Coordinates of C-alpha atoms in Angstrom, one line a residue:
M1 CA 43.4 -44.0 -100.6
R2 CA 45.6 -44.8 -103.6
D3 CA 47.2 -47.6 -101.6
L4 CA 43.9 -49.1 -100.5
A5 CA 42.6 -49.1 -104.1
L6 CA 45.8 -50.9 -105.2
Q7 CA 45.5 -53.5 -102.5
A8 CA 41.8 -54.0 -103.3
A9 CA 42.9 -54.6 -106.9
G10 CA 45.4 -57.1 -105.7
V11 CA 43.0 -59.0 -103.5
L12 CA 40.4 -59.1 -106.3
A13 CA 43.0 -60.2 -108.8
I14 CA 44.0 -63.2 -106.6
L15 CA 40.3 -64.1 -106.0
V16 CA 39.6 -64.0 -109.8
A17 CA 42.7 -66.1 -110.5
I18 CA 41.7 -68.7 -107.9
A19 CA 38.1 -68.8 -109.3
H20 CA 39.6 -69.2 -112.9
G21 CA 41.8 -72.1 -111.8
I22 CA 38.9 -73.9 -110.1
I23 CA 36.5 -73.4 -113.0
V24 CA 39.1 -74.6 -115.5
E25 CA 39.6 -77.8 -113.5
Q26 CA 36.0 -78.5 -112.6
K27 CA 34.1 -77.4 -115.7
V28 CA 36.5 -77.6 -118.6
F29 CA 38.9 -80.4 -118.0
A30 CA 36.4 -82.6 -116.2
S31 CA 34.1 -82.7 -119.3
V32 CA 36.5 -82.8 -122.2
R33 CA 38.5 -85.6 -123.7
I34 CA 41.9 -84.7 -125.1
E35 CA 44.1 -87.3 -126.6
P36 CA 46.9 -88.1 -126.2
Q37 CA 47.1 -87.7 -122.5
R38 CA 50.4 -85.9 -122.7
T39 CA 48.6 -83.1 -124.7
R40 CA 45.9 -83.0 -122.1
G41 CA 48.5 -82.4 -119.5
L42 CA 50.2 -79.7 -121.5
L43 CA 46.9 -77.9 -122.2
R44 CA 46.1 -78.1 -118.4
M45 CA 49.4 -76.5 -117.5
L46 CA 48.9 -73.8 -120.2
C47 CA 45.5 -72.9 -118.8
Q48 CA 46.8 -72.9 -115.2
A49 CA 49.8 -70.7 -116.1
S50 CA 47.4 -67.8 -116.4
T51 CA 46.1 -68.6 -112.9
V52 CA 49.6 -68.5 -111.5
D53 CA 50.5 -65.3 -113.4
W54 CA 47.4 -63.5 -112.2
I55 CA 48.1 -64.5 -108.6
G56 CA 51.6 -63.2 -109.0
I57 CA 50.3 -59.9 -110.3
G58 CA 47.8 -59.7 -107.4
V59 CA 50.6 -60.1 -104.9
L60 CA 52.6 -57.4 -106.6
L61 CA 49.6 -55.1 -106.5
I62 CA 49.3 -55.7 -102.8
A63 CA 53.0 -55.1 -102.2
A64 CA 53.4 -52.1 -104.4
P65 CA 52.6 -49.5 -101.7
A66 CA 55.3 -50.9 -99.5
L67 CA 58.0 -50.9 -102.1
G68 CA 58.7 -47.1 -101.7
S69 CA 59.3 -46.7 -105.5
D70 CA 57.0 -44.7 -107.7
A71 CA 58.6 -46.2 -110.8
A72 CA 58.0 -49.8 -109.5
R73 CA 54.4 -48.9 -108.6
Q74 CA 53.7 -47.5 -112.0
W75 CA 55.2 -50.5 -113.8
I76 CA 53.3 -52.9 -111.7
I77 CA 50.1 -51.0 -112.4
A78 CA 50.9 -50.9 -116.1
V79 CA 51.5 -54.7 -116.3
A80 CA 48.3 -55.4 -114.3
V81 CA 46.2 -53.1 -116.5
I82 CA 47.6 -54.7 -119.7
V83 CA 47.3 -58.3 -118.5
Y84 CA 43.9 -58.0 -116.9
G85 CA 42.6 -55.7 -119.6
Y86 CA 43.5 -58.2 -122.3
A87 CA 41.9 -61.0 -120.3
A88 CA 38.8 -59.0 -119.7
I89 CA 38.4 -58.2 -123.4
G90 CA 39.1 -61.9 -124.3
N91 CA 36.6 -63.1 -121.8
A92 CA 33.9 -60.6 -122.8
V93 CA 34.3 -61.5 -126.5
A94 CA 34.5 -65.3 -126.0
T95 CA 31.5 -65.4 -123.7
R96 CA 29.6 -62.6 -125.5
G97 CA 29.5 -60.8 -122.1
R98 CA 27.5 -63.6 -120.4
H99 CA 30.2 -64.5 -117.9
I100 CA 31.0 -62.4 -114.8
G101 CA 34.8 -62.9 -115.3
W102 CA 35.2 -59.9 -117.7
L103 CA 33.4 -57.7 -115.2
L104 CA 35.6 -58.7 -112.3
M105 CA 38.7 -58.4 -114.4
T106 CA 37.6 -54.9 -115.5
C107 CA 37.2 -54.0 -111.8
V108 CA 40.8 -55.1 -111.1
V109 CA 41.9 -52.7 -113.9
G110 CA 39.8 -49.9 -112.5
F111 CA 41.1 -50.3 -108.9
A112 CA 44.7 -50.5 -110.2
L113 CA 44.3 -47.3 -112.2
M114 CA 42.9 -45.7 -109.1
G115 CA 46.1 -46.6 -107.4
L116 CA 48.3 -44.5 -109.7

């Protein structure tokens, strides 16, 4: 059951990351004007860096049960809880709780903790 919870956390983490990437591109960067263009490109890459990071953490959560190391499992869970917990709090504060992102990221944290 622990392994299943961890893998569910990983799948949800990846789905949240992909949704984040799409929303950033379609809603944020499609409607803002940032000059110079080079700065716009830099900000776009910075926003999408979290998308790539979250996908990586999701992959690690899915792979953790197969690693055969309790220490690796615990470190992966710890990093996932910190990264997704921080993002959930930031999202909840920034949107005043009106965006589903914080709830989904909190679910990732919960599933990951169930996998301990």
